[in-house]
Coordinates of C-alpha atoms (C1' of nucleotides) in Angstrom, one line a residue:
Chain A
M242 CA -13.6 75.5 8.3
K243 CA -15.8 72.6 9.2
E244 CA -19.6 72.6 9.2
I245 CA -20.9 73.2 12.7
H246 CA -22.7 69.9 12.9
V247 CA -19.5 68.1 12.1
V248 CA -17.8 69.9 14.9
V249 CA -20.6 69.0 17.2
A250 CA -20.3 65.4 16.1
E251 CA -16.6 65.2 16.8
N252 CA -17.0 66.9 20.2
V253 CA -19.8 64.6 21.4
K254 CA -17.9 61.5 20.2
A255 CA -14.7 62.7 21.8
Y256 CA -16.3 63.4 25.1
R257 CA -18.1 60.0 25.1
K258 CA -15.0 58.1 24.3
A259 CA -12.9 60.0 26.8
N260 CA -15.4 59.2 29.5
K261 CA -15.9 55.6 28.4
L262 CA -19.7 56.0 28.0
S263 CA -21.9 54.0 25.7
L264 CA -24.6 55.5 23.5
D265 CA -27.1 53.9 25.9
K266 CA -25.6 55.5 28.9
V267 CA -25.5 59.0 27.3
S268 CA -29.1 58.5 26.1
E269 CA -30.0 57.7 29.7
L270 CA -28.3 60.8 31.0
T271 CA -29.5 63.2 28.4
G272 CA -33.0 62.0 27.4
V273 CA -31.9 62.0 23.7
S274 CA -32.5 58.7 21.9
K275 CA -29.6 56.3 21.4
T276 CA -30.3 56.3 17.7
M277 CA -30.2 60.1 17.5
L278 CA -27.0 60.2 19.4
G279 CA -25.5 57.8 16.9
Q280 CA -26.7 59.9 14.0
I281 CA -25.3 63.0 15.6
E282 CA -21.9 61.4 16.1
R283 CA -21.7 60.1 12.6
G284 CA -22.8 63.6 11.3
D285 CA -25.8 61.9 9.6
S286 CA -28.2 64.3 11.3
I287 CA -28.3 67.9 12.3
P288 CA -29.7 68.3 15.8
T289 CA -32.0 71.1 16.9
I290 CA -30.9 73.5 19.5
T291 CA -33.0 71.8 22.1
T292 CA -31.5 68.4 21.4
L293 CA -28.0 69.8 21.9
W294 CA -29.1 71.6 25.0
K295 CA -30.3 68.3 26.4
I296 CA -26.9 66.7 25.6
A297 CA -25.0 69.5 27.3
N298 CA -27.2 69.6 30.3
G299 CA -27.4 65.8 30.7
L300 CA -23.6 65.5 30.5
K301 CA -23.2 68.6 32.6
I302 CA -20.8 70.2 30.1
S303 CA -20.8 73.7 28.7
F304 CA -22.7 74.4 25.5
T305 CA -19.7 76.1 24.0
S306 CA -17.6 73.0 24.5
L307 CA -19.9 71.3 22.0
I308 CA -19.6 73.9 19.3
K309 CA -16.1 74.9 19.6
E310 CA -13.7 73.8 16.9
L311 CA -10.2 73.0 17.8
T312 CA -8.2 75.5 15.8
N313 CA -4.9 74.7 14.2
D314 CA -2.0 75.9 16.3
V315 CA -0.4 77.8 13.5
T316 CA -1.9 79.2 10.3
I317 CA 0.2 81.0 7.7
I318 CA -1.4 83.0 4.9
S319 CA 0.1 84.8 2.0
K320 CA -1.5 87.5 0.0
N321 CA -1.2 85.4 -3.1
D322 CA -3.4 82.7 -1.4
L323 CA -6.3 85.1 -1.0
L324 CA -9.2 85.8 -3.3
E325 CA -9.2 89.6 -3.6
L326 CA -12.5 91.1 -2.7
P327 CA -13.9 93.5 -5.3
G328 CA -13.8 97.3 -4.6
N329 CA -16.1 99.3 -6.8
D330 CA -13.6 101.0 -9.1
G331 CA -10.7 98.5 -9.4
K332 CA -8.4 100.8 -7.4
Y333 CA -9.5 99.6 -4.0
K334 CA -8.4 96.1 -3.1
V335 CA -9.3 94.1 0.0
Y336 CA -7.4 91.0 1.2
P337 CA -9.3 89.1 3.9
Y338 CA -6.4 87.6 5.9
F339 CA -8.6 86.5 8.8
P340 CA -12.3 86.7 8.1
F341 CA -14.9 86.7 10.8
E342 CA -15.3 83.4 12.6
N343 CA -17.7 82.7 15.3
D344 CA -15.2 82.0 18.1
K345 CA -13.7 85.5 17.9
Q346 CA -15.3 88.9 17.5
F347 CA -13.1 90.6 14.9
E348 CA -11.8 90.2 11.4
I349 CA -8.6 91.5 9.9
Y350 CA -8.0 92.8 6.4
M351 CA -5.1 94.3 4.4
V352 CA -6.3 97.0 2.1
E353 CA -4.5 98.6 -0.9
I354 CA -5.8 101.8 -2.5
E355 CA -4.3 103.2 -5.6
P356 CA -4.1 107.0 -6.1
G357 CA -7.7 108.2 -6.6
G358 CA -9.1 105.0 -5.4
Y359 CA -12.4 105.3 -3.4
L360 CA -14.9 103.1 -1.6
E361 CA -18.1 104.0 0.1
A362 CA -19.0 101.5 2.9
D363 CA -22.4 100.6 4.1
P364 CA -23.0 101.0 7.9
H365 CA -22.1 98.0 10.0
H366 CA -24.3 97.0 12.9
E367 CA -24.6 99.1 16.0
G368 CA -21.5 98.9 18.2
T369 CA -19.2 97.8 15.5
E370 CA -15.8 99.5 15.6
E371 CA -13.0 99.8 13.0
Y372 CA -9.3 100.2 13.7
I373 CA -7.2 101.3 10.8
T374 CA -3.4 101.7 10.7
V375 CA -1.8 103.3 7.6
F376 CA 1.5 101.6 6.7
D377 CA 2.1 103.4 3.5
G378 CA 0.7 106.4 1.7
Q379 CA -2.3 108.5 2.8
L380 CA -5.9 107.8 3.6
E381 CA -8.8 110.2 3.6
L382 CA -11.6 108.9 5.7
T383 CA -15.1 110.4 5.7
I384 CA -17.4 109.6 8.6
V385 CA -20.9 111.1 8.5
G386 CA -19.6 114.0 6.5
Q387 CA -16.6 114.6 8.6
T388 CA -13.3 114.1 6.9
Y389 CA -10.0 112.9 8.5
L390 CA -6.7 112.8 6.7
L391 CA -4.4 110.0 7.9
E392 CA -0.7 110.0 7.0
K393 CA 1.7 107.1 7.1
D394 CA 2.1 105.6 10.6
H395 CA -1.2 107.1 11.7
S396 CA -4.0 105.1 13.1
I397 CA -7.7 105.7 13.7
R398 CA -10.5 104.1 15.6
F399 CA -14.1 104.9 14.9
K400 CA -17.6 103.6 15.2
A401 CA -18.5 101.9 12.0
N402 CA -22.3 101.9 12.3
C403 CA -22.7 104.9 10.0
K404 CA -21.9 105.6 6.5
H405 CA -18.2 106.0 5.8
A406 CA -15.9 106.2 2.9
Y407 CA -12.2 105.6 2.1
Y408 CA -10.2 107.6 -0.4
N409 CA -6.5 107.8 -1.4
P410 CA -5.9 111.5 -2.1
G411 CA -2.1 111.1 -2.6
N412 CA 0.0 109.9 -5.5
E413 CA 1.3 106.7 -4.2
L414 CA -0.3 103.4 -3.2
T415 CA -1.9 103.4 0.2
R416 CA -1.5 100.2 2.3
L417 CA -3.3 99.8 5.6
N418 CA -4.3 97.2 8.2
M419 CA -8.0 97.1 9.0
T420 CA -9.5 95.4 12.0
I421 CA -13.2 95.3 12.5
N422 CA -14.5 94.5 15.9
Y423 CA -18.1 93.3 16.3
P424 CA -19.8 93.7 19.6
S425 CA -20.5 90.6 21.7
M426 CA -24.0 91.5 22.9
Chain B
M266 CA -35.7 78.8 33.5
K267 CA -36.9 79.3 30.0
E268 CA -36.6 76.7 27.3
I269 CA -33.5 77.3 25.2
H270 CA -35.4 77.9 22.0
V271 CA -37.5 80.6 23.7
V272 CA -34.3 82.3 24.8
V273 CA -33.0 82.1 21.3
A274 CA -36.3 83.6 20.0
E275 CA -36.0 86.5 22.4
N276 CA -32.4 87.2 21.5
V277 CA -32.8 87.1 17.8
K278 CA -35.9 89.3 18.0
A279 CA -34.1 91.8 20.3
Y280 CA -31.1 92.0 18.1
R281 CA -33.2 92.5 15.0
K282 CA -35.3 95.3 16.6
A283 CA -32.2 97.0 18.1
N284 CA -30.6 97.2 14.6
K285 CA -33.9 98.0 12.9
L286 CA -33.7 95.1 10.5
S287 CA -36.6 93.5 8.7
L288 CA -37.0 89.8 8.5
D289 CA -36.3 90.1 4.8
K290 CA -32.9 91.8 5.5
V291 CA -31.9 89.2 8.1
S292 CA -32.9 86.5 5.7
E293 CA -30.6 88.1 3.1
L294 CA -27.7 88.4 5.5
T295 CA -28.0 84.9 6.9
G296 CA -29.4 82.6 4.2
V297 CA -32.2 81.5 6.5
S298 CA -35.7 81.9 5.0
K299 CA -37.8 84.8 6.2
T300 CA -40.6 82.3 7.2
M301 CA -38.2 80.3 9.4
L302 CA -36.9 83.5 11.1
G303 CA -40.4 84.4 11.9
Q304 CA -41.1 81.0 13.3
I305 CA -37.9 81.1 15.4
E306 CA -38.7 84.5 16.8
R307 CA -42.3 83.5 17.7
G308 CA -40.9 80.3 19.3
D309 CA -43.0 78.3 16.8
S310 CA -40.1 76.2 15.6
I311 CA -36.9 74.9 17.1
P312 CA -33.9 75.6 14.8
T313 CA -31.2 73.1 14.1
I314 CA -27.7 74.0 15.1
T315 CA -26.8 74.7 11.5
T316 CA -29.7 77.2 11.1
L317 CA -28.5 79.0 14.3
W318 CA -25.0 79.0 13.0
K319 CA -26.1 80.7 9.8
I320 CA -27.9 83.3 11.9
A321 CA -24.9 84.0 14.1
N322 CA -22.4 84.1 11.2
G323 CA -24.7 86.1 8.9
L324 CA -25.3 88.8 11.6
K325 CA -21.6 88.5 12.8
I326 CA -22.6 88.0 16.4
S327 CA -21.3 85.5 18.8
F328 CA -23.1 82.2 19.1
T329 CA -23.3 82.5 22.9
S330 CA -25.1 85.8 22.5
L331 CA -27.9 83.9 20.9
I332 CA -28.3 81.4 23.7
K333 CA -27.5 83.7 26.6
E334 CA -30.4 84.9 28.7
L335 CA -30.1 89.4 28.0
T336 CA -20.2 102.2 24.0
N337 CA -16.7 107.6 21.9
D338 CA -16.7 108.3 18.6
V339 CA -13.4 108.8 16.9
T340 CA -9.8 108.4 18.1
I341 CA -6.8 109.2 15.9
I342 CA -3.3 108.2 16.8
S343 CA 0.0 108.9 15.3
K344 CA 3.1 106.9 15.9
N345 CA 4.8 110.1 17.2
D346 CA 2.2 110.3 19.9
L347 CA 3.1 106.9 21.3
L348 CA 5.5 106.0 24.0
E349 CA 7.6 103.3 22.4
L350 CA 7.7 100.1 24.5
P351 CA 11.2 98.9 25.2
G352 CA 12.5 96.0 23.2
N353 CA 15.5 94.3 24.7
D354 CA 18.2 95.4 22.2
G355 CA 17.1 98.7 20.8
K356 CA 16.4 97.2 17.4
Y357 CA 12.9 96.0 18.3
K358 CA 10.3 98.7 18.7
V359 CA 6.6 98.3 19.7
Y360 CA 4.0 100.9 19.3
P361 CA 0.8 100.3 21.2
Y362 CA -1.8 101.8 19.0
F363 CA -4.8 100.3 20.7
P364 CA -3.9 98.6 24.0
F365 CA -6.2 96.2 25.7
E366 CA -9.3 97.6 27.2
N367 CA -12.0 95.9 29.2
D368 CA -14.8 96.3 26.6
K369 CA -13.0 94.4 23.9
Q370 CA -11.0 91.3 23.7
F371 CA -7.9 92.3 21.7
E372 CA -5.1 94.8 21.4
I373 CA -3.3 96.1 18.3
Y374 CA 0.4 97.0 17.9
M375 CA 2.6 98.2 15.2
V376 CA 6.1 96.6 15.5
E377 CA 9.3 97.6 13.8
I378 CA 12.4 95.4 13.9
E379 CA 15.7 96.5 12.5
P380 CA 17.9 94.0 10.8
G381 CA 19.2 91.6 13.4
G382 CA 16.7 92.8 15.9
Y383 CA 15.3 90.1 18.3
L384 CA 12.7 89.8 21.0
E385 CA 11.8 86.9 23.2
A386 CA 8.3 87.0 24.5
D387 CA 6.9 85.5 27.6
P388 CA 3.9 83.2 27.2
H389 CA 0.5 84.9 27.3
H390 CA -2.5 83.4 29.0
E391 CA -4.0 80.2 27.9
G392 CA -6.2 80.6 24.9
T393 CA -4.5 83.8 23.7
E394 CA -3.9 84.1 20.0
E395 CA -1.6 86.4 18.0
Y396 CA -2.3 87.5 14.4
I397 CA 0.7 89.0 12.6
T398 CA 0.7 90.6 9.1
V399 CA 4.1 91.6 7.7
F400 CA 3.9 94.8 5.7
D401 CA 7.6 95.2 5.0
G402 CA 10.7 93.1 5.3
Q403 CA 10.9 89.6 6.8
L404 CA 10.1 88.0 10.1
E405 CA 11.4 84.9 11.6
L406 CA 9.0 83.6 14.3
T407 CA 10.0 80.9 16.7
I408 CA 7.2 79.1 18.6
V409 CA 8.2 76.3 21.0
G410 CA 11.4 75.7 19.0
Q411 CA 9.6 75.6 15.6
T412 CA 10.7 78.4 13.3
Y413 CA 8.6 80.1 10.6
L414 CA 9.9 82.5 8.1
L415 CA 7.3 85.1 6.9
E416 CA 7.9 87.3 3.9
K417 CA 6.3 90.6 3.1
D418 CA 2.5 90.3 2.7
H419 CA 2.4 87.1 4.7
S420 CA 0.3 86.7 7.8
I421 CA 0.3 84.2 10.6
R422 CA -2.0 83.2 13.4
F423 CA -0.7 81.2 16.3
K424 CA -1.4 80.3 19.9
A425 CA 0.5 82.7 22.1
N426 CA 0.4 80.8 25.4
C427 CA 3.9 79.5 25.0
K428 CA 7.3 80.9 24.6
H429 CA 7.9 82.6 21.3
A430 CA 10.4 84.9 19.7
Y431 CA 10.6 87.5 16.9
Y432 CA 13.6 88.1 14.7
N433 CA 14.4 90.1 11.6
P434 CA 16.8 87.9 9.6
G435 CA 16.9 90.2 6.6
N436 CA 18.7 93.4 5.7
E437 CA 15.8 95.9 5.8
L438 CA 13.4 97.1 8.4
T439 CA 10.6 94.8 9.2
R440 CA 7.2 96.4 9.8
L441 CA 4.3 94.4 11.0
N442 CA 0.8 94.7 12.5
M443 CA 0.2 92.6 15.5
T444 CA -3.2 91.8 17.0
I445 CA -3.4 89.8 20.2
N446 CA -6.8 88.2 21.0
Y447 CA -7.6 87.3 24.6
P448 CA -10.1 84.6 25.3
S449 CA -13.5 85.7 26.4
M450 CA -14.1 83.9 29.7
Chain C
dC31 C1' -16.6 26.4 24.7
dT32 C1' -21.8 28.4 24.9
dC33 C1' -24.9 31.7 26.2
dC34 C1' -26.2 36.2 27.5
dG35 C1' -25.9 41.1 27.6
dT36 C1' -24.2 45.1 25.5
dT37 C1' -23.1 48.0 21.6
dG38 C1' -23.7 50.6 17.5
dT39 C1' -26.2 50.7 13.1
dA40 C1' -30.1 50.0 9.9
dT41 C1' -34.9 50.5 8.9
dG42 C1' -39.4 52.4 9.0
dT43 C1' -42.5 55.8 11.0
dT44 C1' -44.1 60.2 12.8
dA45 C1' -43.6 64.9 13.8
dT46 C1' -41.6 69.0 12.5
dA47 C1' -37.9 72.0 10.5
dA48 C1' -37.3 74.8 6.5
dT49 C1' -38.8 76.5 2.4
dG50 C1' -41.6 79.0 -1.4
dC51 C1' -45.6 81.3 -2.2
dA52 C1' -49.8 84.1 -1.2
dC53 C1' -51.8 87.8 1.1
dA54 C1' -53.6 91.3 4.5
dA55 C1' -51.9 95.1 6.8
dA56 C1' -48.8 98.8 7.5
dA57 C1' -45.6 102.1 5.8
dA58 C1' -43.7 104.8 2.2
dT59 C1' -44.1 107.5 -1.9
dG60 C1' -45.8 110.8 -5.3
Chain D
dC182 C1' -55.5 111.4 -1.2
dA183 C1' -54.3 106.9 -4.2
dT184 C1' -50.8 103.8 -5.3
dT185 C1' -46.8 101.1 -4.5
dT186 C1' -43.7 98.8 -1.6
dT187 C1' -42.5 96.6 2.5
dT188 C1' -43.5 93.7 6.4
dG189 C1' -44.8 89.7 9.0
dT190 C1' -47.9 85.7 9.0
dG191 C1' -50.5 81.7 7.2
dC192 C1' -50.6 77.7 4.3
dA193 C1' -48.9 73.8 1.6
dT194 C1' -45.0 71.1 0.4
dT195 C1' -40.6 68.8 0.9
dA196 C1' -36.8 67.1 3.4
dT197 C1' -35.2 65.6 7.6
dA198 C1' -34.9 65.3 12.8
dA199 C1' -36.0 62.1 16.3
dC200 C1' -37.9 58.1 17.7
dA201 C1' -39.0 52.8 18.4
dT202 C1' -37.7 48.5 17.0
dA203 C1' -34.8 44.9 15.0
dC204 C1' -30.5 42.8 14.6
dA205 C1' -25.5 41.6 13.7
dA206 C1' -21.3 41.7 15.9
dC207 C1' -18.7 41.9 19.9
dG208 C1' -17.4 41.3 24.7
dG209 C1' -18.0 39.2 29.1
dA210 C1' -19.5 35.6 32.3
dG211 C1' -19.9 30.9 33.6

DNA sequence: CTCCGTTGTATGTTATAATGCACAAAAATG
DNA sequence: CATTTTTGTGCATTATAACATACAACGGAG
């Protein structure tokens, strides 16, 4: 995961090379100084939003093409590779397989809850939704005082902008897939 | 046509008010100082790309929602409720827990593949990505002739705009979660 | 070949981004 | 009601973004 200004640097440089433009020419087109363009391309300086806007507009390219990181084609992750996020009682374990990244609007976790394990979650922002599929065991989900019991192979979708809690009421490990969708305003 | 930093100012402020967050809270979430957030919102300062990135990531909103000039409560699904989508050999079963809908950019399936089960998938649209987490068994995934073997508790992310195939090479049922992300155009 | 123009980088300067701290006003609490 | 906490803004400081200028190296023209 590169720093955003490094991503910008690579994208600006790539565009300039692809179109055989000098720093002078880009400076002319964009109204940003040649020196600053060099600094940006070398990652020596972090441009303001206005400077970037000038570059995008001057070159007539989309803003997002400047900030978009080329993703690896294939990424493989094992649970062993992950740093387990702390639940509050040691019986609730969260594995962040695909954490939130700015170019997509969701994140994916695997969650394991031992019998009796419990977690109370703070409300997410307005419009956020959770999708949970139970692969093993049972899950008792409480949303604003309303309790839902999910068996194996059950799934649930709910708005996550209110207080909610997860609990394993059974006597075997609960394993579930959790996808959290954030609204794109 | 407003200056870009004024647009950003309005969007940050609107988001914060809509979610009833204080400057302090946003500062906490984003790692940007309270003072700077105030400056940004009042249009008194032009943030660097990094500062804006911190804001977008900290609030888990899309970057473009910051630069752009300005939804049913609970659904429960059981596998039994679903019409199983046909695989091509009876050994590959797809359960569409949350099919694609216009207000979000992804869909979620549970997939079960019996030993020896196989499915060849047509390419999705350009930019489409798949995220697969193996909950049980093994999965052999072939993407443009390249083969990946996934064990239990492994996950993979790959571009789904090319021919790919799923195969269970083991001797037990493979169960996996599949999330398909479509590009936001 | 020499000379000139172009290119990208280094340097120094100025303006401002980003922060920590202080504080008045508003809101919350008892 | 009085007191405490929270909130957003102002001020001073530090680091750095953005610029103008200088210049070495390179490429092209004659």
